[in-house]
Short mmCIF file of C-alpha atoms in Angstrom, two decimals:
data_model
loop_
_atom_site.label_atom_id
_atom_site.label_comp_id
_atom_site.label_asym_id
_atom_site.label_seq_id
_atom_site.Cartn_x
_atom_site.Cartn_y
_atom_site.Cartn_z
CA MET R 1 54.35 123.47 -40.89
CA THR R 2 51.41 122.55 -38.66
CA LEU R 3 47.75 123.55 -38.57
CA GLN R 4 46.00 125.41 -35.78
CA ALA R 5 42.39 126.42 -35.15
CA ALA R 6 41.22 129.99 -35.63
CA TRP R 7 42.22 132.38 -32.89
CA GLN R 8 41.96 135.98 -31.69
CA SER R 9 44.64 138.34 -32.93
CA PRO R 10 46.58 139.77 -29.97
CA ILE R 11 47.11 143.10 -31.76
CA ALA R 12 43.68 143.77 -33.30
CA PRO R 13 40.16 143.51 -31.88
CA GLY R 14 37.47 141.08 -33.03
CA VAL R 15 37.50 137.92 -35.11
CA SER R 16 37.16 138.69 -38.80
CA TRP R 17 34.82 137.02 -41.25
CA TYR R 18 37.89 136.38 -43.39
CA GLN R 19 39.27 134.08 -40.71
CA GLU R 20 36.18 131.92 -40.98
CA THR R 21 36.62 131.61 -44.75
CA VAL R 22 40.16 130.21 -44.55
CA GLY R 23 39.40 127.62 -41.86
CA GLU R 24 42.47 126.34 -40.04
CA ARG R 25 45.33 128.68 -40.81
CA PRO R 26 48.85 127.33 -41.31
CA THR R 27 51.30 128.22 -38.56
CA TYR R 28 55.04 128.73 -38.84
CA PRO R 29 57.81 128.32 -36.24
CA THR R 30 59.19 130.89 -33.83
CA LEU R 31 62.82 131.90 -34.35
CA ASP R 32 65.05 129.85 -32.07
CA GLY R 33 68.73 130.80 -32.06
CA SER R 34 70.94 132.92 -34.31
CA LYS R 35 70.66 133.33 -38.08
CA ASN R 36 72.92 134.84 -40.72
CA CYS R 37 71.51 135.90 -44.08
CA ASP R 38 71.80 138.25 -47.00
CA VAL R 39 68.57 140.12 -46.18
CA ALA R 40 66.58 140.26 -42.94
CA ILE R 41 62.96 141.39 -43.00
CA VAL R 42 60.97 142.64 -40.02
CA GLY R 43 57.24 142.39 -40.65
CA GLY R 44 55.25 139.60 -42.24
CA GLY R 45 52.53 141.49 -44.09
CA TYR R 46 52.19 141.83 -47.85
CA THR R 47 55.32 143.99 -48.22
CA GLY R 48 57.62 141.76 -46.19
CA LEU R 49 56.42 138.43 -47.56
CA GLN R 50 56.44 139.61 -51.17
CA ALA R 51 59.99 140.90 -50.71
CA ALA R 52 61.00 137.61 -49.09
CA TYR R 53 59.53 135.61 -51.98
CA THR R 54 61.20 137.72 -54.69
CA LEU R 55 64.60 137.72 -52.96
CA ALA R 56 64.55 133.98 -52.24
CA LYS R 57 63.50 133.22 -55.79
CA ALA R 58 66.55 135.20 -56.97
CA GLY R 59 68.82 133.01 -54.82
CA LEU R 60 69.44 135.27 -51.83
CA SER R 61 69.20 133.97 -48.28
CA VAL R 62 66.30 135.61 -46.46
CA VAL R 63 65.09 135.55 -42.86
CA LEU R 64 61.73 137.14 -42.10
CA ILE R 65 60.21 137.59 -38.65
CA GLU R 66 56.63 138.53 -37.75
CA ALA R 67 55.69 139.62 -34.22
CA CYS R 68 52.35 137.79 -34.28
CA ARG R 69 50.83 135.47 -36.88
CA PHE R 70 50.76 136.13 -40.58
CA GLY R 71 47.51 137.98 -41.19
CA ASP R 72 47.08 139.47 -37.71
CA GLY R 73 47.90 142.96 -38.99
CA ALA R 74 46.27 145.05 -41.70
CA SER R 75 47.29 142.73 -44.54
CA GLY R 76 44.93 140.03 -43.32
CA ARG R 77 42.10 142.22 -41.98
CA ASN R 78 41.64 145.09 -44.45
CA GLY R 79 38.76 146.11 -46.72
CA GLY R 80 40.12 144.12 -49.66
CA GLN R 81 39.73 146.86 -52.31
CA LEU R 82 42.46 147.18 -54.93
CA GLY R 83 41.61 150.60 -56.31
CA THR R 84 43.37 152.30 -59.22
CA GLY R 85 46.37 154.60 -59.11
CA GLN R 86 47.70 156.04 -55.86
CA ARG R 87 45.77 157.16 -52.78
CA TRP R 88 45.00 160.54 -54.38
CA TRP R 89 43.51 161.06 -57.84
CA PRO R 90 46.24 161.53 -60.47
CA GLU R 91 45.23 165.12 -61.17
CA GLU R 92 45.67 165.93 -57.47
CA ILE R 93 49.15 164.40 -57.45
CA GLU R 94 49.98 166.19 -60.70
CA GLU R 95 49.31 169.56 -59.07
CA LYS R 96 52.03 168.82 -56.52
CA ILE R 97 54.75 167.02 -58.47
CA GLY R 98 53.96 167.55 -62.16
CA TYR R 99 52.59 165.35 -64.89
CA GLU R 100 55.70 163.27 -65.60
CA ARG R 101 56.14 162.03 -62.04
CA SER R 102 52.39 161.68 -61.50
CA LYS R 103 52.12 159.55 -64.66
CA ALA R 104 55.05 157.39 -63.53
CA LEU R 105 53.36 156.74 -60.18
CA PHE R 106 50.07 155.96 -61.91
CA ASP R 107 51.79 153.48 -64.21
CA ILE R 108 53.54 151.84 -61.26
CA ALA R 109 50.16 151.40 -59.57
CA GLU R 110 48.76 149.78 -62.72
CA GLY R 111 51.77 147.49 -62.75
CA ALA R 112 51.04 146.67 -59.12
CA LYS R 113 47.46 145.72 -59.94
CA HIS R 114 48.39 143.44 -62.81
CA TYR R 115 51.26 141.88 -60.88
CA LEU R 116 49.01 140.97 -57.96
CA LEU R 117 46.37 139.36 -60.16
CA ASP R 118 49.00 137.46 -62.15
CA PHE R 119 50.82 136.39 -58.98
CA ALA R 120 47.65 134.93 -57.49
CA ARG R 121 46.81 133.13 -60.72
CA ASP R 122 50.31 131.75 -61.25
CA HIS R 123 50.54 130.45 -57.68
CA GLN R 124 46.98 129.14 -57.51
CA ILE R 125 45.89 131.50 -54.73
CA ASP R 126 42.10 131.72 -54.78
CA MET R 127 41.62 135.14 -53.21
CA ASP R 128 37.92 135.51 -54.16
CA TYR R 129 38.60 138.24 -56.70
CA MET R 130 35.46 140.11 -57.78
CA PRO R 131 35.63 142.84 -60.47
CA GLY R 132 34.48 146.44 -60.20
CA GLN R 133 34.77 149.42 -57.88
CA MET R 134 32.74 152.61 -57.49
CA ASN R 135 34.00 155.87 -56.02
CA VAL R 136 30.93 157.84 -54.97
CA ALA R 137 30.21 161.39 -53.81
CA HIS R 138 28.33 162.08 -50.58
CA LYS R 139 27.84 165.77 -51.56
CA ARG R 140 26.12 167.13 -54.68
CA GLY R 141 28.81 169.75 -55.12
CA TYR R 142 31.39 167.12 -56.06
CA LYS R 143 29.74 166.31 -59.41
CA ARG R 144 32.12 168.29 -61.60
CA SER R 145 35.28 166.90 -60.01
CA TYR R 146 34.01 163.32 -60.40
CA TYR R 147 33.12 163.91 -64.05
CA GLU R 148 36.54 165.44 -64.72
CA ASN R 149 38.31 162.62 -62.92
CA ALA R 150 36.98 160.01 -65.33
CA GLU R 151 37.86 162.23 -68.31
CA ILE R 152 41.40 162.91 -67.06
CA ALA R 153 42.00 159.22 -66.34
CA ALA R 154 41.00 158.31 -69.89
CA PHE R 155 42.56 161.06 -71.97
CA ARG R 156 45.55 162.16 -69.90
CA TYR R 157 46.58 158.94 -68.17
CA GLY R 158 45.41 156.40 -70.76
CA TYR R 159 43.10 154.61 -68.33
CA ARG R 160 39.81 153.90 -70.12
CA HIS R 161 38.16 151.58 -67.60
CA ALA R 162 36.53 154.35 -65.55
CA ARG R 163 33.50 156.45 -66.43
CA PHE R 164 31.23 158.95 -64.72
CA MET R 165 27.87 157.91 -63.24
CA ASP R 166 25.06 160.40 -62.79
CA GLU R 167 22.81 160.46 -59.74
CA GLU R 168 20.26 158.01 -61.10
CA GLU R 169 22.82 155.38 -62.10
CA THR R 170 24.80 155.80 -58.89
CA GLN R 171 21.77 155.26 -56.70
CA GLN R 172 20.54 152.34 -58.81
CA ARG R 173 23.88 150.54 -58.64
CA LEU R 174 24.25 151.18 -54.92
CA GLY R 175 20.64 150.42 -54.02
CA SER R 176 20.77 153.60 -51.92
CA LYS R 177 19.79 157.25 -52.32
CA ARG R 178 22.58 158.44 -50.03
CA TYR R 179 25.06 159.31 -52.81
CA TYR R 180 24.74 161.74 -55.71
CA CYS R 181 27.19 160.72 -58.43
CA GLY R 182 30.32 158.66 -58.88
CA VAL R 183 32.90 156.96 -61.06
CA ILE R 184 32.62 153.28 -61.87
CA ASP R 185 35.89 151.49 -62.55
CA THR R 186 35.72 148.14 -64.34
CA GLY R 187 39.51 147.74 -64.43
CA THR R 188 39.93 146.86 -60.78
CA GLY R 189 38.13 144.89 -58.08
CA HIS R 190 38.26 143.45 -54.58
CA ILE R 191 39.55 140.35 -52.80
CA ASN R 192 39.55 138.33 -49.59
CA PRO R 193 42.79 139.69 -48.09
CA LEU R 194 43.43 136.84 -45.66
CA LYS R 195 43.24 134.25 -48.43
CA LEU R 196 45.94 136.22 -50.22
CA MET R 197 48.02 136.37 -47.02
CA VAL R 198 47.83 132.62 -46.44
CA GLY R 199 48.83 131.95 -50.03
CA LEU R 200 51.65 134.49 -50.00
CA ALA R 201 53.22 133.00 -46.87
CA ARG R 202 53.10 129.55 -48.47
CA VAL R 203 54.70 130.80 -51.68
CA ALA R 204 57.48 132.65 -49.82
CA ALA R 205 58.32 129.56 -47.76
CA ASP R 206 58.27 127.34 -50.84
CA ALA R 207 60.71 129.73 -52.56
CA GLY R 208 63.21 129.13 -49.76
CA ALA R 209 62.68 132.14 -47.49
CA GLN R 210 63.00 131.32 -43.79
CA ILE R 211 59.86 132.81 -42.26
CA PHE R 212 59.05 132.93 -38.55
CA GLU R 213 55.90 133.89 -36.64
CA MET R 214 55.48 135.03 -33.03
CA THR R 215 58.97 136.55 -33.17
CA LYS R 216 59.06 140.22 -32.26
CA ALA R 217 62.05 142.39 -33.10
CA THR R 218 63.20 144.24 -30.00
CA ALA R 219 66.08 146.23 -31.52
CA ILE R 220 67.73 146.87 -34.86
CA ARG R 221 71.16 148.42 -35.34
CA GLN R 222 73.89 148.81 -37.94
CA SER R 223 77.59 148.43 -37.25
CA GLY R 224 80.63 147.46 -39.28
CA GLY R 225 78.65 146.98 -42.46
CA LYS R 226 76.27 144.46 -40.87
CA ILE R 227 72.71 144.75 -39.60
CA THR R 228 71.78 143.10 -36.31
CA ILE R 229 68.19 142.42 -35.27
CA ASP R 230 67.49 141.27 -31.72
CA THR R 231 64.52 139.18 -30.63
CA ALA R 232 63.65 137.43 -27.38
CA SER R 233 64.52 134.06 -28.89
CA GLY R 234 67.49 134.78 -31.13
CA GLN R 235 69.50 137.24 -33.16
CA ILE R 236 69.67 137.84 -36.91
CA THR R 237 72.74 139.21 -38.69
CA ALA R 238 72.36 140.40 -42.27
CA ASP R 239 73.96 142.49 -44.98
CA ARG R 240 70.71 144.39 -45.56
CA ALA R 241 67.38 144.74 -43.82
CA LEU R 242 63.84 145.76 -44.66
CA ILE R 243 61.50 147.19 -42.04
CA ALA R 244 57.95 146.41 -43.17
CA CYS R 245 55.97 146.90 -39.95
CA ASP R 246 53.81 149.80 -41.21
CA ALA R 247 51.29 150.75 -38.48
CA TYR R 248 52.89 148.36 -36.00
CA ILE R 249 56.35 149.95 -35.96
CA GLY R 250 56.02 150.87 -32.25
CA ASN R 251 59.37 151.92 -30.79
CA LEU R 252 61.52 149.72 -33.00
CA GLU R 253 62.84 152.48 -35.27
CA PRO R 254 62.28 156.20 -34.52
CA VAL R 255 62.47 157.65 -38.06
CA THR R 256 59.73 155.34 -39.29
CA ALA R 257 57.65 155.95 -36.18
CA SER R 258 57.80 159.71 -36.71
CA HIS R 259 56.54 159.41 -40.30
CA ILE R 260 53.91 156.66 -40.05
CA MET R 261 50.95 157.06 -37.71
CA PRO R 262 48.73 154.12 -36.72
CA ILE R 263 44.98 154.69 -36.86
CA ARG R 264 42.16 152.26 -36.16
CA SER R 265 39.68 151.19 -38.80
CA PHE R 266 36.76 148.82 -38.26
CA ILE R 267 34.75 146.45 -40.44
CA GLY R 268 31.51 144.55 -39.95
CA ALA R 269 30.11 141.62 -41.92
CA THR R 270 26.38 141.10 -42.15
CA ALA R 271 24.45 137.93 -42.74
CA PRO R 272 23.94 137.25 -46.48
CA LEU R 273 21.60 139.83 -48.06
CA GLY R 274 19.28 137.37 -49.76
CA ASP R 275 16.23 139.58 -49.15
CA HIS R 276 17.93 142.70 -50.54
CA PRO R 277 19.00 141.95 -54.15
CA ASP R 278 18.98 145.66 -55.04
CA ILE R 279 21.96 146.40 -52.77
CA LEU R 280 25.15 146.40 -54.87
CA SER R 281 23.48 144.24 -57.48
CA GLY R 282 26.56 144.37 -59.69
CA GLY R 283 28.92 143.19 -56.97
CA GLU R 284 31.24 146.21 -57.11
CA ALA R 285 33.20 147.54 -54.15
CA VAL R 286 32.54 151.11 -52.98
CA ALA R 287 34.60 153.90 -51.43
CA ASP R 288 33.04 157.28 -50.74
CA SER R 289 34.22 160.89 -50.81
CA ARG R 290 34.47 161.45 -47.06
CA PHE R 291 37.88 162.32 -45.67
CA VAL R 292 37.11 159.63 -43.11
CA VAL R 293 36.29 157.16 -45.85
CA ARG R 294 33.47 154.65 -45.70
CA TYR R 295 34.19 151.58 -47.77
CA PHE R 296 31.94 148.63 -48.41
CA ARG R 297 31.31 145.73 -50.77
CA LYS R 298 29.57 142.41 -51.13
CA SER R 299 31.37 139.16 -50.48
CA LYS R 300 31.05 136.20 -52.82
CA ASP R 301 28.38 134.70 -50.56
CA GLY R 302 26.35 137.94 -50.55
CA ARG R 303 27.31 139.53 -47.23
CA LEU R 304 27.78 143.26 -46.88
CA LEU R 305 31.30 144.00 -45.63
CA PHE R 306 31.24 147.57 -44.34
CA GLY R 307 34.17 149.57 -43.02
CA GLY R 308 34.64 153.01 -41.53
CA ARG R 309 34.90 155.07 -38.39
CA GLU R 310 33.48 158.42 -37.26
CA ALA R 311 36.81 159.67 -35.91
CA TYR R 312 40.43 158.56 -36.06
CA THR R 313 41.93 157.19 -32.87
CA ALA R 314 44.13 154.32 -31.75
CA ASP R 315 41.47 153.18 -29.29
CA ASN R 316 38.89 150.44 -29.77
CA PRO R 317 35.16 151.01 -29.29
CA ARG R 318 33.48 148.79 -26.73
CA ASP R 319 31.09 147.42 -29.32
CA ILE R 320 32.45 147.54 -32.87
CA SER R 321 29.20 146.26 -34.36
CA GLN R 322 27.21 149.16 -32.87
CA HIS R 323 29.45 151.72 -34.59
CA ILE R 324 29.31 149.85 -37.89
CA ARG R 325 25.54 149.36 -37.76
CA ARG R 326 24.96 153.10 -37.34
CA GLN R 327 26.86 153.83 -40.53
CA VAL R 328 25.27 150.96 -42.48
CA VAL R 329 21.76 152.15 -41.62
CA GLU R 330 22.57 155.70 -42.71
CA ILE R 331 23.17 154.36 -46.21
CA TYR R 332 20.84 151.35 -46.17
CA PRO R 333 17.88 152.00 -43.81
CA ALA R 334 16.32 148.66 -44.78
CA LEU R 335 19.22 146.88 -43.03
CA LYS R 336 18.43 148.31 -39.58
CA ASP R 337 17.66 144.82 -38.24
CA ILE R 338 20.23 142.83 -40.25
CA GLU R 339 22.44 140.53 -38.22
CA ILE R 340 26.07 141.59 -38.01
CA THR R 341 27.82 138.26 -37.75
CA HIS R 342 31.40 139.51 -37.42
CA ALA R 343 32.99 142.81 -36.37
CA TRP R 344 36.70 143.47 -36.23
CA GLY R 345 39.32 146.17 -36.45
CA GLY R 346 42.98 146.83 -36.99
CA SER R 347 45.61 149.51 -37.39
CA VAL R 348 46.33 151.25 -40.68
CA GLY R 349 49.53 153.21 -41.23
CA ILE R 350 49.06 156.72 -42.65
CA THR R 351 51.50 159.47 -43.56
CA MET R 352 50.93 163.24 -43.56
CA PRO R 353 50.42 163.47 -47.35
CA ARG R 354 48.77 160.02 -47.59
CA GLU R 355 51.58 158.72 -49.80
CA PRO R 356 53.89 155.76 -49.06
CA PHE R 357 56.95 156.27 -46.89
CA VAL R 358 60.06 154.67 -48.43
CA ARG R 359 63.41 155.63 -46.95
CA GLU R 360 66.81 154.30 -45.95
CA VAL R 361 66.59 154.98 -42.21
CA MET R 362 70.12 153.79 -41.48
CA PRO R 363 72.88 152.40 -43.72
CA GLY R 364 71.62 149.23 -45.34
CA VAL R 365 68.18 149.45 -43.69
CA THR R 366 65.14 150.45 -45.76
CA SER R 367 61.73 151.14 -44.23
CA ILE R 368 58.52 150.92 -46.28
CA GLY R 369 54.95 151.62 -45.14
CA GLY R 370 52.32 154.30 -44.71
CA TYR R 371 50.07 153.16 -47.56
CA SER R 372 47.25 155.17 -45.99
CA GLY R 373 44.39 152.81 -46.78
CA HIS R 374 45.53 152.10 -50.34
CA GLY R 375 47.90 149.25 -49.68
CA VAL R 376 46.36 146.01 -50.92
CA MET R 377 48.14 146.16 -54.24
CA LEU R 378 50.80 148.81 -53.49
CA SER R 379 52.20 147.00 -50.45
CA ASN R 380 52.69 143.78 -52.42
CA TYR R 381 54.35 145.64 -55.25
CA CYS R 382 56.59 147.73 -53.00
CA GLY R 383 57.89 144.47 -51.52
CA LYS R 384 58.67 143.26 -55.02
CA LEU R 385 60.28 146.57 -55.98
CA TYR R 386 62.43 146.54 -52.85
CA ALA R 387 63.70 143.07 -53.71
CA GLU R 388 64.39 144.12 -57.30
CA SER R 389 66.32 147.15 -56.08
CA VAL R 390 68.51 144.84 -53.98
CA ILE R 391 69.27 142.50 -56.87
CA GLY R 392 69.72 145.38 -59.31
CA LYS R 393 66.76 144.52 -61.51
CA SER R 394 64.66 147.70 -61.15
CA SER R 395 64.91 151.25 -59.84
CA ASP R 396 61.14 151.90 -59.73
CA LEU R 397 61.22 152.06 -55.92
CA ASP R 398 63.06 155.37 -56.34
CA GLN R 399 59.76 156.95 -57.47
CA PHE R 400 58.47 156.47 -53.92
CA LYS R 401 61.77 157.40 -52.27
CA SER R 402 61.64 160.78 -54.02
CA LEU R 403 58.26 161.71 -52.51
CA ASP R 404 58.30 164.42 -49.84
CA ILE R 405 56.95 162.69 -46.73
CA PRO R 406 57.29 165.00 -43.70
CA ALA R 407 57.24 163.77 -40.13
CA PHE R 408 54.11 164.26 -38.06
CA PRO R 409 54.38 167.37 -35.88
CA GLY R 410 54.55 167.49 -32.13
CA GLY R 411 57.08 164.81 -31.27
CA PRO R 412 56.22 161.45 -29.69
CA ALA R 413 54.20 162.90 -26.80
CA MET R 414 51.90 165.18 -28.82
CA ARG R 415 51.75 163.33 -32.14
CA SER R 416 48.68 161.21 -31.43
CA PRO R 417 46.61 163.94 -29.68
CA LEU R 418 47.28 166.42 -32.50
CA LEU R 419 46.35 163.85 -35.14
CA PHE R 420 43.17 162.97 -33.29
CA LEU R 421 42.10 166.63 -33.15
CA ALA R 422 42.91 167.28 -36.80
CA LEU R 423 41.20 164.23 -38.21
CA THR R 424 38.19 164.56 -35.94
CA TRP R 425 37.77 168.01 -37.45
CA PHE R 426 37.84 166.47 -40.94
CA ALA R 427 35.24 163.92 -39.83
CA LEU R 428 32.97 166.73 -38.67
CA ARG R 429 33.53 168.57 -41.95
CA ASP R 430 32.36 165.45 -43.82
CA LYS R 431 28.91 165.93 -42.26
CA PHE R 432 28.29 169.41 -43.63
#
């Protein structure tokens, strides 16, 4: 393993503030030649690396390839918020699949949260964890649903870390009058995602997994009970394979590509807010009620990290900071002249129902992704659950396999235009 100076991701725009915090990032070799193993993994984000670690620790031979560098995708560039439960509130999931399955998914998410925090502690990964998250309403009419959410979490799902905030408390905690009520959750928090990525890659390699960067899979096929993965620099043959590319699946595997859509999300980091102590004075992370979510938090050194986008598209704006500044000022007018020191983006994988896609897409090949903006803890845990399903230790991954995740309509040619139109409509609806 060698060290290399910070660089620009070839698959995502802008240089993140996270990259500055980790300094020189470790690099790993490119695959050179053929490999045989028990399990091959395509994709070196949280899901793939966590699966590689768990499998290698159990004594299986593992080869993992990543098309770029570890951390170039969403796992190293995201908003860093853990959240609680699944992407939707538990009562919303319960309406679709019933209480028993909804409760099982909620409990799995709690297990994911605790596993991630314990994993970082046990492996001495300092990921800048800060406690607390607020979910806030940008419309007054949402007050009842937010109040009921905290009550349902406590008395129906046994989660007593969340409580309702009225308008006065919400605005005081935010340091903004833009939101009208919310739920504060003291049982979760937020992290520096790239610090977790760097630590996770180290731990997976130390466990004995063979991990390779700058090695793009060009084809994957199954024949005669074996999986073959082609790359420009070598071939991998395995008994099983995990596809963990999420938003960066491209044309590698058509079933996954039809169920997971890449969208762009963008984040800006301001200079430290030393002159604005009233903004997020408690240090909590925030996600709002828009369909096109705005998410923001303070870093450990007092910067505002603000993410969001007015419409969903795979394209990049010419000036990311301009788009971010406009949204920041809407919530915090006093920051109209604040310096935005870093601005970056990346692709997030979403599914139609905003629930994870977990499926065997060909014999012996499982694909996992589509966390829909709720993947910091779920993606790590799904990697662990996949590994445990391989070694026969747990069947919890079946809870995700049983979810009804339809393909996006329109076929390859129309999929992106239709999604853009639909989600732009939702973005407009958020304004009124």
